[in-house]
Amino acid sequence: MLRREVAGTVGLLTDEHDFRAMRHYRTFAFADFASYLTAVEDLLRRRASQGTHTTVALFDPQEYADFCTDTGLDPDSPASRSRFTAELATMGTTLPYDGQPLADLTSALVDEAVRQATRGYASTLLARLGACTCCGEDIGRTAFARSSDLLARILDTARPGHRHIVCSVSAAPETLVAVLHADTDPDGTGQLDEAEALEFTTILALGLATRSPGGLVMRTTAPGARDRVYGWRLRKGDLEPLTAGEVFDAYCTDARSGDLVSPESDVDYCVPPSLGPDATPSTHRH
C-alpha cells in the first residue's frame, strides 16, 4: 500500500543526440532511441495504473557528466543516474505525468526548459545592470515593477475572452520571446499562468531597462465577435502604439521571405486602447 504513496521521478532523454551520448555508458543498455521511448512510456503508464504520481525530468547528459565529476560518482552506474534524477526533481525542469502521450509530454518539457532558460538569462542580465549612477535606484528592480504595471494595464484594457500576447526583445546574442495566454471567466475574473506571466514580465522589463528594440502584439478572441489584433513598439524604454496599418503589415508579411500573406478572415487589425498615464515612467533617461 505504501508504494502508492511514494512519488517518483523519471529522467527523460528528449532527442537522439542525448540518447547517443548516454550510449557510451555500458550500463545504459538501450539499443535504439525508439525502444527507449517505448520503455519509458510503458513505465509511466504502469505507474499511473497503480495510482502512483510520477514527475518527468529533462535529463541532460552533459549536466549528468558534470554532476558525476563534482560528486565523485561513477557515471557508468544506474545508482548515479538515479541520484542525478533525484537532484533534477528539485532543481531541474520537470512536469507531472497525467497520462498524456509521451510525444506531447516531451514537447511540453522542452518548451518549459526553454522558458526557464530564457527567464533565467533575462533575470541575470537585469541583475547585472545594478544601480543607477545618478539616482541610486536598482535599474532592474525598477524596470520589473514598471513591466508588471504595464502588463496589468494591457490586460485590464483588453476585452474579455481569450488573450494571446507575444513580447519580443532584441537582446544580444539573440532575440528573446515570451508568450502569455490570459483568459477571463464569465464573471470577469482573469486567469493566467504564473510561470508565463513571470517570464513575460521579466523579458519586457529587460527591454525597458536596456532600451532595446522590440514589440508587443495582443490578439483577443471572444465568442460571436471578430478577433482583434493590436500592439506596441518597444522603443527607447517606452511602449509606442502601432497604427492599424503597421499591425496589418506585420501580420500579413512573411517574416522569412518578406512576401505578402493573405490577411485572415474575421480579424480586425486595430489601434491599441489607451493604457492611461504611465504610473511608473522610465526614470533613467539620464
Coordinates of C-alpha atoms in Angstrom, one line a residue:
M1 CA 0.0 0.0 0.0
L2 CA 2.9 2.4 0.7
R3 CA 4.1 2.2 -2.9
R4 CA 1.0 4.2 -4.0
E5 CA 2.1 7.0 -1.7
V6 CA 5.7 7.2 -2.9
A7 CA 6.2 9.8 -5.6
G8 CA 8.8 9.1 -8.3
T9 CA 10.8 11.0 -10.9
V10 CA 11.8 9.6 -14.3
G11 CA 14.7 11.3 -16.2
L12 CA 13.8 11.6 -19.9
L13 CA 16.2 12.0 -22.8
T14 CA 14.3 14.0 -25.3
D15 CA 16.3 13.6 -28.5
E16 CA 18.6 11.2 -30.3
H17 CA 21.7 13.3 -29.8
D18 CA 21.3 13.0 -26.0
F19 CA 20.5 9.3 -26.3
R20 CA 23.7 8.7 -28.3
A21 CA 25.7 10.4 -25.6
M22 CA 24.3 8.1 -22.9
R23 CA 25.0 5.0 -25.1
H24 CA 28.7 5.5 -24.2
Y25 CA 27.9 4.0 -20.8
R26 CA 27.9 0.2 -20.6
T27 CA 25.1 0.1 -18.1
F28 CA 22.8 2.1 -20.3
A29 CA 21.5 -0.9 -22.1
F30 CA 19.0 0.5 -24.7
A31 CA 19.9 -0.3 -28.3
D32 CA 18.0 2.5 -30.1
F33 CA 16.0 5.6 -29.3
A34 CA 12.7 4.2 -30.3
S35 CA 12.8 1.3 -28.0
Y36 CA 14.0 3.6 -25.2
L37 CA 10.9 5.9 -25.6
T38 CA 8.7 2.8 -25.7
A39 CA 10.1 1.6 -22.4
V40 CA 9.7 5.0 -20.8
E41 CA 6.1 5.3 -21.9
D42 CA 5.4 1.8 -20.7
L43 CA 6.9 2.6 -17.3
L44 CA 4.9 5.8 -17.0
R45 CA 1.6 4.1 -17.9
R46 CA 2.3 1.2 -15.5
R47 CA 3.0 3.6 -12.6
A48 CA -0.2 5.6 -13.4
S49 CA -2.3 2.4 -13.5
Q50 CA -1.0 1.7 -10.0
G51 CA -2.1 5.1 -8.8
T52 CA 1.5 6.4 -8.4
H53 CA 2.3 10.0 -9.1
T54 CA 5.3 10.4 -11.4
T55 CA 7.2 13.5 -12.4
V56 CA 9.2 13.6 -15.6
A57 CA 12.5 15.5 -15.6
L58 CA 14.6 16.7 -18.5
F59 CA 17.8 14.6 -18.4
D60 CA 20.8 16.3 -19.9
P61 CA 23.9 14.1 -20.5
Q62 CA 26.4 16.9 -20.1
E63 CA 24.9 18.1 -16.9
Y64 CA 24.9 14.5 -15.7
A65 CA 28.6 14.1 -16.5
D66 CA 29.4 17.3 -14.7
F67 CA 27.4 16.2 -11.7
C68 CA 29.3 12.9 -11.5
T69 CA 32.6 14.8 -11.7
D70 CA 31.6 17.2 -9.0
T71 CA 30.3 14.5 -6.6
G72 CA 32.9 11.8 -7.4
L73 CA 30.3 9.4 -8.6
D74 CA 30.8 6.7 -11.3
P75 CA 28.8 8.0 -14.4
D76 CA 28.5 4.4 -15.7
S77 CA 26.2 3.3 -12.9
P78 CA 22.4 3.1 -12.6
A79 CA 22.7 4.3 -9.0
S80 CA 24.5 7.5 -10.2
R81 CA 21.8 8.1 -12.7
S82 CA 19.1 7.7 -10.0
R83 CA 20.9 10.1 -7.7
F84 CA 21.2 12.7 -10.5
T85 CA 17.5 12.3 -11.4
A86 CA 16.6 12.8 -7.7
E87 CA 18.5 16.1 -7.9
L88 CA 16.5 17.0 -11.0
A89 CA 13.3 16.5 -9.1
T90 CA 14.1 19.6 -7.0
M91 CA 16.5 21.6 -9.2
G92 CA 15.7 20.8 -12.9
T93 CA 12.9 21.1 -15.4
T94 CA 10.1 18.8 -14.5
L95 CA 6.4 18.2 -15.5
P96 CA 3.9 15.8 -14.0
Y97 CA 2.8 12.8 -16.0
D98 CA -1.0 12.9 -16.4
G99 CA -1.5 10.1 -18.9
Q100 CA -0.7 12.3 -22.0
P101 CA 1.1 10.8 -25.0
L102 CA 4.9 10.8 -24.4
A103 CA 5.4 12.9 -27.6
D104 CA 3.2 15.7 -26.1
L105 CA 5.0 15.5 -22.8
T106 CA 8.4 15.7 -24.4
S107 CA 7.4 18.8 -26.4
A108 CA 6.0 20.4 -23.3
L109 CA 9.1 19.5 -21.3
V110 CA 11.4 21.0 -23.9
D111 CA 9.3 24.2 -24.1
E112 CA 9.4 24.5 -20.3
A113 CA 13.2 24.1 -20.3
V114 CA 13.5 26.9 -22.9
R115 CA 11.2 29.2 -20.9
Q116 CA 13.2 28.6 -17.7
A117 CA 16.4 29.2 -19.5
T118 CA 15.1 32.4 -21.2
R119 CA 13.7 33.7 -17.9
G120 CA 17.0 32.9 -16.1
Y121 CA 19.1 34.6 -18.8
A122 CA 16.9 37.7 -18.7
S123 CA 16.9 37.8 -14.9
T124 CA 20.7 37.6 -14.9
L125 CA 21.0 40.5 -17.3
L126 CA 18.6 42.6 -15.2
A127 CA 20.6 41.9 -12.1
R128 CA 23.8 42.9 -13.7
L129 CA 22.5 46.3 -14.5
G130 CA 23.0 47.3 -10.9
A131 CA 22.1 50.7 -9.5
C132 CA 21.6 53.9 -11.4
T133 CA 24.7 56.1 -11.0
C134 CA 22.6 59.2 -10.8
C135 CA 19.6 58.4 -8.5
G136 CA 20.8 55.1 -6.9
E137 CA 17.7 53.1 -7.8
D138 CA 18.1 49.5 -8.8
I139 CA 17.6 49.6 -12.5
G140 CA 16.4 46.0 -12.9
R141 CA 14.0 46.1 -10.0
T142 CA 12.5 49.4 -11.1
A143 CA 12.1 48.1 -14.7
F144 CA 10.4 44.9 -13.4
A145 CA 7.9 47.0 -11.3
R146 CA 7.1 49.1 -14.4
S147 CA 6.8 46.0 -16.6
S148 CA 4.3 44.4 -14.1
D149 CA 2.3 47.6 -14.1
L150 CA 2.2 47.8 -17.9
L151 CA 1.2 44.1 -18.2
A152 CA -1.7 44.7 -15.7
R153 CA -2.9 47.7 -17.7
I154 CA -2.6 45.8 -21.0
L155 CA -4.8 43.1 -19.6
D156 CA -7.2 45.5 -17.9
T157 CA -7.9 47.4 -21.2
A158 CA -8.4 44.3 -23.3
R159 CA -11.9 43.0 -23.9
P160 CA -13.0 39.8 -22.0
G161 CA -12.3 36.5 -23.6
H162 CA -9.0 34.7 -24.6
R163 CA -6.0 37.0 -24.8
H164 CA -2.7 35.9 -26.5
I165 CA 0.2 38.3 -26.1
V166 CA 3.7 38.0 -27.6
C167 CA 6.6 40.1 -26.4
S168 CA 9.9 40.1 -28.3
V169 CA 13.1 42.0 -27.3
S170 CA 16.2 42.2 -29.4
A171 CA 18.9 41.3 -26.8
A172 CA 22.4 40.1 -27.8
P173 CA 23.2 37.5 -28.9
E174 CA 19.6 36.6 -29.9
T175 CA 16.0 37.9 -29.7
L176 CA 14.1 36.9 -26.6
V177 CA 10.5 36.0 -26.9
A178 CA 7.8 35.4 -24.3
V179 CA 4.2 34.3 -24.9
L180 CA 1.4 34.8 -22.4
H181 CA -2.1 33.3 -22.5
A182 CA -4.8 35.0 -20.4
D183 CA -8.5 34.2 -20.2
T184 CA -11.4 35.7 -18.4
D185 CA -14.1 33.6 -16.7
P186 CA -17.8 34.5 -17.2
D187 CA -17.7 36.6 -14.0
G188 CA -14.8 38.6 -15.4
T189 CA -12.1 37.0 -13.2
G190 CA -8.8 36.8 -15.0
Q191 CA -6.9 33.6 -15.4
L192 CA -3.3 33.3 -16.4
D193 CA -0.3 31.0 -15.9
E194 CA 2.0 32.4 -13.2
A195 CA 5.1 31.0 -14.8
E196 CA 4.2 32.5 -18.2
A197 CA 3.4 35.8 -16.6
L198 CA 6.8 35.9 -14.7
E199 CA 8.7 35.1 -17.9
F200 CA 6.8 37.7 -19.9
T201 CA 7.3 40.4 -17.2
T202 CA 11.0 39.7 -16.9
I203 CA 11.6 39.9 -20.7
L204 CA 9.6 43.1 -21.0
A205 CA 11.5 44.5 -18.1
L206 CA 14.8 43.8 -19.8
G207 CA 13.6 45.6 -22.9
L208 CA 12.6 48.6 -20.8
A209 CA 15.7 48.7 -18.7
T210 CA 18.2 48.3 -21.6
R211 CA 16.1 50.4 -24.0
S212 CA 16.3 47.6 -26.5
P213 CA 14.1 47.5 -29.6
G214 CA 11.2 45.1 -29.5
G215 CA 7.5 44.9 -29.5
L216 CA 4.2 43.5 -28.1
V217 CA 1.3 42.1 -30.0
M218 CA -2.0 41.2 -28.5
R219 CA -4.7 39.1 -30.1
T220 CA -8.1 38.8 -28.4
T221 CA -10.8 36.2 -29.1
A222 CA -14.3 36.3 -27.9
P223 CA -17.4 34.2 -28.8
G224 CA -19.5 35.7 -31.6
A225 CA -17.1 38.5 -32.3
R226 CA -14.2 39.1 -34.7
D227 CA -10.7 38.7 -33.4
R228 CA -8.8 41.9 -32.7
V229 CA -5.1 42.3 -33.2
Y230 CA -3.1 45.3 -32.0
G231 CA 0.3 46.1 -30.5
W232 CA 3.0 48.4 -29.4
R233 CA 6.6 49.1 -30.4
L234 CA 9.2 49.0 -27.7
R235 CA 11.4 52.0 -28.3
K236 CA 13.9 53.7 -26.0
G237 CA 12.4 52.3 -22.9
D238 CA 8.8 53.1 -23.8
L239 CA 5.8 51.5 -25.4
E240 CA 4.6 53.3 -28.6
P241 CA 1.2 52.2 -30.1
L242 CA 1.3 50.7 -33.5
T243 CA -1.0 52.0 -36.2
A244 CA -3.6 49.6 -37.6
G245 CA -1.6 49.7 -40.9
E246 CA 1.6 48.7 -39.1
V247 CA -0.1 45.8 -37.3
F248 CA -1.7 44.7 -40.7
D249 CA 1.7 44.8 -42.4
A250 CA 3.4 42.8 -39.5
Y251 CA 0.7 40.1 -39.7
C252 CA 0.4 39.9 -43.4
T253 CA 4.2 39.7 -44.2
D254 CA 6.1 36.5 -44.2
A255 CA 8.9 37.0 -41.6
R256 CA 11.5 35.0 -43.6
S257 CA 10.8 35.8 -47.2
G258 CA 9.2 39.3 -46.9
D259 CA 6.4 38.2 -49.2
L260 CA 2.8 39.4 -48.6
V261 CA 0.5 36.9 -46.9
S262 CA -3.3 37.0 -47.3
P263 CA -5.0 38.6 -44.3
E264 CA -7.1 36.3 -42.1
S265 CA -10.8 36.5 -42.3
D266 CA -12.9 37.8 -39.4
V267 CA -9.8 39.6 -37.9
D268 CA -9.7 43.3 -37.2
Y269 CA -6.2 45.0 -37.2
C270 CA -6.7 47.8 -34.7
V271 CA -5.0 50.7 -32.8
P272 CA -4.5 49.5 -29.2
P273 CA -6.6 51.0 -26.4
S274 CA -5.1 53.7 -24.3
L275 CA -3.2 52.4 -21.3
G276 CA -3.6 55.6 -19.4
P277 CA -0.8 57.6 -17.8
D278 CA 2.3 55.6 -17.1
A279 CA 2.3 55.0 -13.3
T280 CA 5.9 54.1 -13.3
P281 CA 7.5 56.0 -16.2
S282 CA 11.1 55.4 -17.3
T283 CA 13.1 57.4 -14.8
H284 CA 16.6 56.5 -16.1
R285 CA 16.7 58.5 -19.3
H286 CA 19.7 60.4 -17.8

